[in-house]
mmCIF file of C-alpha atoms in Angstrom:
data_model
loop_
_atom_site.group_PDB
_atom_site.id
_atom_site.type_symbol
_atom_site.label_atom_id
_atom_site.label_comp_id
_atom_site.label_asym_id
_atom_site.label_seq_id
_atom_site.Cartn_x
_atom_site.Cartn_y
_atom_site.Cartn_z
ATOM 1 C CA UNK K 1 -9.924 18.946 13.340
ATOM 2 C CA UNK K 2 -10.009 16.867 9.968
ATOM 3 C CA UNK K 3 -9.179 20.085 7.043
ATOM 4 C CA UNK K 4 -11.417 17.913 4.626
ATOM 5 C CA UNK K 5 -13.289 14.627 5.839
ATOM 6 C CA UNK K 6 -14.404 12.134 4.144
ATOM 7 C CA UNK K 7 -16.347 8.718 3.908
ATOM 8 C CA UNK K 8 -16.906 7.188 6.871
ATOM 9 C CA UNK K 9 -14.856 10.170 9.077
ATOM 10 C CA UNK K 10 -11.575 9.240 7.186
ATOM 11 C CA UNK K 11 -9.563 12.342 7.040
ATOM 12 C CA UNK K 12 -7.765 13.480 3.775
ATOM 13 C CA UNK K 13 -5.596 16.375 3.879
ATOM 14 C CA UNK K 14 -3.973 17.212 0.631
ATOM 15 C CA UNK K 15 -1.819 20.912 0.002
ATOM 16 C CA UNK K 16 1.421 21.517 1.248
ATOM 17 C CA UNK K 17 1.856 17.911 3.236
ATOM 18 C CA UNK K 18 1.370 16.140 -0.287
ATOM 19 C CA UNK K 19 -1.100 13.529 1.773
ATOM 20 C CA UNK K 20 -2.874 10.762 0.301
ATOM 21 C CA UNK K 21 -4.797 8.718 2.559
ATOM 22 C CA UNK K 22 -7.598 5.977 0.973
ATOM 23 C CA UNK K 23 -9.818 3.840 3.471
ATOM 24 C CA UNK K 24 -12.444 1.439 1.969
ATOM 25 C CA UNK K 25 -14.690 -1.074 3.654
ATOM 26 C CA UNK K 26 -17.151 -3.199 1.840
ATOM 27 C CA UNK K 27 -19.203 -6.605 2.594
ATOM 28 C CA UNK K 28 -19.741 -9.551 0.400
ATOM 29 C CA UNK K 29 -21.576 -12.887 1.639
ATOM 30 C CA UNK K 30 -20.131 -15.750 0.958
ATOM 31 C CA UNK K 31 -22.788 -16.896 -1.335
ATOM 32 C CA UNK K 32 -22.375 -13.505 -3.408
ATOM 33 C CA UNK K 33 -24.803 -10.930 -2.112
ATOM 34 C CA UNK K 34 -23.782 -8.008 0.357
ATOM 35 C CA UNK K 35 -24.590 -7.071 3.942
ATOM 36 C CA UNK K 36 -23.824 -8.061 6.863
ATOM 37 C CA UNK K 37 -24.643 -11.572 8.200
ATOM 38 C CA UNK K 38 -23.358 -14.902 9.075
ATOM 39 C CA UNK K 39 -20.410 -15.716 6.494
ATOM 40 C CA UNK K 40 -19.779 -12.317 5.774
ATOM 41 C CA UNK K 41 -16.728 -11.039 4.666
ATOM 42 C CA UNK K 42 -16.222 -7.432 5.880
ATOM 43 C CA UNK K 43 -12.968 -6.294 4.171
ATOM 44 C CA UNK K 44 -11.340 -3.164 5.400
ATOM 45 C CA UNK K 45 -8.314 -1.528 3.264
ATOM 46 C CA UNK K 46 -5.544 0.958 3.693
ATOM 47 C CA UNK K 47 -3.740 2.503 1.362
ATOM 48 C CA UNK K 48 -0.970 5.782 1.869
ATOM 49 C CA UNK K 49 1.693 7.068 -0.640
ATOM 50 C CA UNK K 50 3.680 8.578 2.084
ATOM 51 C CA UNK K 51 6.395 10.318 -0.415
ATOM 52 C CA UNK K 52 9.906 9.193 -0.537
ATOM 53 C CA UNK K 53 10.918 12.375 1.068
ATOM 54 C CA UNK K 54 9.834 11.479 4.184
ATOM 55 C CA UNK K 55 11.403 8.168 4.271
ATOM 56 C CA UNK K 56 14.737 9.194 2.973
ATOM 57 C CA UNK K 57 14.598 12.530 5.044
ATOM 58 C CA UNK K 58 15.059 14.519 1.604
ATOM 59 C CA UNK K 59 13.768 17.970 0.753
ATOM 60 C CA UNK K 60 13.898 19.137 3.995
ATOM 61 C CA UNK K 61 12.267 16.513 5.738
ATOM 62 C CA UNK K 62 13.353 15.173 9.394
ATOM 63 C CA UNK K 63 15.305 11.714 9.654
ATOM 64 C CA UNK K 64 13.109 10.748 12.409
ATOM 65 C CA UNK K 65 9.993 11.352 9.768
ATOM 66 C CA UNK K 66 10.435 7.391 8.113
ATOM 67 C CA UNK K 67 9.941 6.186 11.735
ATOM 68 C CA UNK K 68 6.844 8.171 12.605
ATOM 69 C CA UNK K 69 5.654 8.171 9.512
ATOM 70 C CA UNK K 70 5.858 4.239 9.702
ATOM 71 C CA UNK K 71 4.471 4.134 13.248
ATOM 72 C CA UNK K 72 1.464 6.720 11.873
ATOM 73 C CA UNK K 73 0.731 3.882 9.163
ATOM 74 C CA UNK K 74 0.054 1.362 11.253
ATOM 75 C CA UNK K 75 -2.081 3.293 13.522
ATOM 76 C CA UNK K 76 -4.063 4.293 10.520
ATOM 77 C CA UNK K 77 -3.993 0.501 9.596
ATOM 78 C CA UNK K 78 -5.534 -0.565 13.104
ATOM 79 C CA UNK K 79 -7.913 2.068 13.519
ATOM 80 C CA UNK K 80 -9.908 1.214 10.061
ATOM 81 C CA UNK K 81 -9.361 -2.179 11.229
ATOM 82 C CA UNK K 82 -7.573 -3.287 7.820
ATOM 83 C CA UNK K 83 -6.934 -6.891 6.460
ATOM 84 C CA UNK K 84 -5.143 -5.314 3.331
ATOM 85 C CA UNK K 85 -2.648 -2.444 3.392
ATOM 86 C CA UNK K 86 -0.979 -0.615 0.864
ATOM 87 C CA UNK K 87 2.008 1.329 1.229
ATOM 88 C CA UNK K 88 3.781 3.370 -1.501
ATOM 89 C CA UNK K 89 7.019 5.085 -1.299
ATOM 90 C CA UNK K 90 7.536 4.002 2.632
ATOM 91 C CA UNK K 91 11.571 2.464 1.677
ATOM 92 C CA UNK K 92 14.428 2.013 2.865
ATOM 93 C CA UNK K 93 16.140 3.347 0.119
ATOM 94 C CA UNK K 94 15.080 4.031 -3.424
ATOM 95 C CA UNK K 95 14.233 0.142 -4.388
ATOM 96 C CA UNK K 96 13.430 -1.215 -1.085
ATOM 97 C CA UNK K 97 10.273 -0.938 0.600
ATOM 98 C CA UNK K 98 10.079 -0.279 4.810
ATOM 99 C CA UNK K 99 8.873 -3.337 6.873
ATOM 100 C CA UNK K 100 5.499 -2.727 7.555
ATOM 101 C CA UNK K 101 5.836 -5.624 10.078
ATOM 102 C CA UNK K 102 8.772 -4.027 11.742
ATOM 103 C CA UNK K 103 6.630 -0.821 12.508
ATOM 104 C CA UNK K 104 4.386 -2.854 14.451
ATOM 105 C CA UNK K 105 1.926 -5.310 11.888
ATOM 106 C CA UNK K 106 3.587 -8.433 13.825
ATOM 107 C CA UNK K 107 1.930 -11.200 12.311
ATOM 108 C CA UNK K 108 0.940 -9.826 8.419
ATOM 109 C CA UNK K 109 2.390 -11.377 5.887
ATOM 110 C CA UNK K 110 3.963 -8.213 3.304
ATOM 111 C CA UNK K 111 4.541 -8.682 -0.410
ATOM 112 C CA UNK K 112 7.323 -5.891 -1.998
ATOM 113 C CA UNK K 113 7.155 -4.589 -5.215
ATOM 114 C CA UNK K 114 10.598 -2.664 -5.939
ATOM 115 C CA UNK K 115 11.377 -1.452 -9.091
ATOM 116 C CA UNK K 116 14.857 -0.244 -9.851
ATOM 117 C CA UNK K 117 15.240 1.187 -13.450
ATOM 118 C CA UNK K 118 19.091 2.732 -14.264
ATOM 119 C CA UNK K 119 19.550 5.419 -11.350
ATOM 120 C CA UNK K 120 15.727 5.639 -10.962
ATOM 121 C CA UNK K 121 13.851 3.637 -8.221
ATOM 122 C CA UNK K 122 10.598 3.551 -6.443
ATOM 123 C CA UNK K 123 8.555 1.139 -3.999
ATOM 124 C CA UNK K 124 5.682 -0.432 -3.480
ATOM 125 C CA UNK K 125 4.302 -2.858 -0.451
ATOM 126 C CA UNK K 126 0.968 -4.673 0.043
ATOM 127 C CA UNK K 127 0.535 -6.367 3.336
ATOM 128 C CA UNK K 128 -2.491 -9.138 4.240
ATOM 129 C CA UNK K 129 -3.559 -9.789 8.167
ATOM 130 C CA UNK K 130 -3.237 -13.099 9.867
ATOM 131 C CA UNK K 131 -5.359 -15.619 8.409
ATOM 132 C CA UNK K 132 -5.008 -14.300 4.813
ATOM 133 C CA UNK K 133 -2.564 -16.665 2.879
ATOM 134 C CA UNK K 134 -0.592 -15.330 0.284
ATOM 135 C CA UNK K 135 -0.018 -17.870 -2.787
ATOM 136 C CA UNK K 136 1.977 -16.284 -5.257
ATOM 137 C CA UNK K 137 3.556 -12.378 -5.453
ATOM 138 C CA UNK K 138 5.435 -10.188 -7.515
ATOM 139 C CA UNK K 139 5.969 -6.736 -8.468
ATOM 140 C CA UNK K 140 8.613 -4.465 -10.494
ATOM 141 C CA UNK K 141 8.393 -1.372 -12.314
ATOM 142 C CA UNK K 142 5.083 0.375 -14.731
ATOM 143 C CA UNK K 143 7.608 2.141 -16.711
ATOM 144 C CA UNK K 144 10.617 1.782 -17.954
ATOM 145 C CA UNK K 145 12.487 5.420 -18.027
ATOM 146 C CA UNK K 146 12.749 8.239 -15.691
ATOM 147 C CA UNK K 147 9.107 8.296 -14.432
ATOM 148 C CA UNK K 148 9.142 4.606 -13.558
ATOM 149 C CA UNK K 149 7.227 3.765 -10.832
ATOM 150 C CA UNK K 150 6.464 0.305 -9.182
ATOM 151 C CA UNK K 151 3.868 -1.946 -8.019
ATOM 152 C CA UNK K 152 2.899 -5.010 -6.169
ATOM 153 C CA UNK K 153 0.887 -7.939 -6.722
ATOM 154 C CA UNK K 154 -0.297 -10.469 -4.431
ATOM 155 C CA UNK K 155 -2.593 -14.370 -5.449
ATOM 156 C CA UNK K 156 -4.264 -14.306 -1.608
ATOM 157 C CA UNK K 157 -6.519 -16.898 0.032
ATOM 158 C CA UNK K 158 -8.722 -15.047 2.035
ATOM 159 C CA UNK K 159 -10.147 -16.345 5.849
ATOM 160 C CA UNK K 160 -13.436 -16.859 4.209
ATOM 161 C CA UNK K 161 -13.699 -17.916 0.383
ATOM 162 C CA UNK K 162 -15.172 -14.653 -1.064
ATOM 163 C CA UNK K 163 -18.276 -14.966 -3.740
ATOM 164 C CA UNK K 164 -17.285 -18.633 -4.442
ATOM 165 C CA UNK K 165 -13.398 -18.041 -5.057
ATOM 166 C CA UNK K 166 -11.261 -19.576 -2.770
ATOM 167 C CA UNK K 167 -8.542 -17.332 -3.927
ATOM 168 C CA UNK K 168 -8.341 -12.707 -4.588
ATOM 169 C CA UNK K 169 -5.818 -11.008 -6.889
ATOM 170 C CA UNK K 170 -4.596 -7.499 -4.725
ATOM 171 C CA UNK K 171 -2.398 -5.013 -7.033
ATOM 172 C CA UNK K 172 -1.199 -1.821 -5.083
ATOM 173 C CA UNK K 173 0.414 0.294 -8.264
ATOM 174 C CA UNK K 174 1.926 3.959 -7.779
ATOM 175 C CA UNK K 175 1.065 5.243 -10.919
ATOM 176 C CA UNK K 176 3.418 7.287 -13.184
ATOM 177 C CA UNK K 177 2.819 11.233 -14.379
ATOM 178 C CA UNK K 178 2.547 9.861 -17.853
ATOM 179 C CA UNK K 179 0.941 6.188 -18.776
ATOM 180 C CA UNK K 180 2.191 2.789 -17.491
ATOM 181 C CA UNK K 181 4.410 1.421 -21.067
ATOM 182 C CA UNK K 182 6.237 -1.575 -18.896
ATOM 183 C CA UNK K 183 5.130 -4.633 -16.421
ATOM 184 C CA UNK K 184 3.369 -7.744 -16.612
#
């Protein structure tokens, strides 16, 4: 049983796990109003700061946590039928994000966001579903001293031009424990 659910039957448990789990679904026509009809664009997100614990099998966590933890994501991902996912903190090491494709989204298209600041580092990943075209990218780090954190930025042409732009700006961000003071 879901601890505490939420919209739409998502479950959120937070406490001792340290889990952050977001779904979102909204509709916009084409032509700008909202609802469902033809030339609709339903878009589903997913977003999960797994903790780098988990994928570096620190703090007492298992080895074997990055994999199921990655495997979990994508689950998550499929079952809120997502077009745009989020990951934070789901690396391969400090600076380098996990492939989200690798854990089973065959066919997205993921953007990275590392940021590596002196012996401080921290990831961030957005990832777009076949048929979304991604035009331009970046990322790096919202700080730049011992609480830097990173994000990710994606230009994206959607499968269906949303609201009369052929084109969507996505930003996945971890944000720091004070105030973001670095990145453009």
């Amino acid at each position: 049983a879901c601890p505490r659910p939420g919209p739409g039957g998502a479950c959120a448990a937070l406490g001792g796990d340290h889990l952050l789990l977001q779904l979102g679904r909204h509709s916009h026509t084409a032509s700008g109003g909202s609802g469902a009809g033809d030339g609709d664009l339903v878009l589903s997100t997913f977003f999960w700061n797994v903790h780098w614990e988990c994928s570096l099998g620190a703090n007492g966590a298992n080895r074997a946590c990055k994999q199921r933890i990655g495997q979990r994501f994508v689950e998550l991902a499929r079952a809120s039928e997502a077009q745009v996912v989020a990951s934070i903190e789901l690396e391969d090491d400090m600076t380098h994000p996990s492939s989200l494709i690798n854990f089973g989204l065959w066919g997205w298209t993921q953007v990275n966001g590392p940021c590596a600041w002196g012996d401080h580092g921290d990831v961030a990943a957005l990832a777009f579903a076949p048929g979304w075209e991604v035009q331009n990218s970046g990322g790096g780090c919202l700080r730049n001293d011992w609480d830097t954190r990173a994000f990710a930025v994606a230009l994206v042409r959607p499968p269906v031009a949303v609201q009369g732009c052929p084109s969507l700006c996505f930003v996945a961000i971890h944000a720091p424990h004070t105030w973001i003071n670095h990145g453009r």
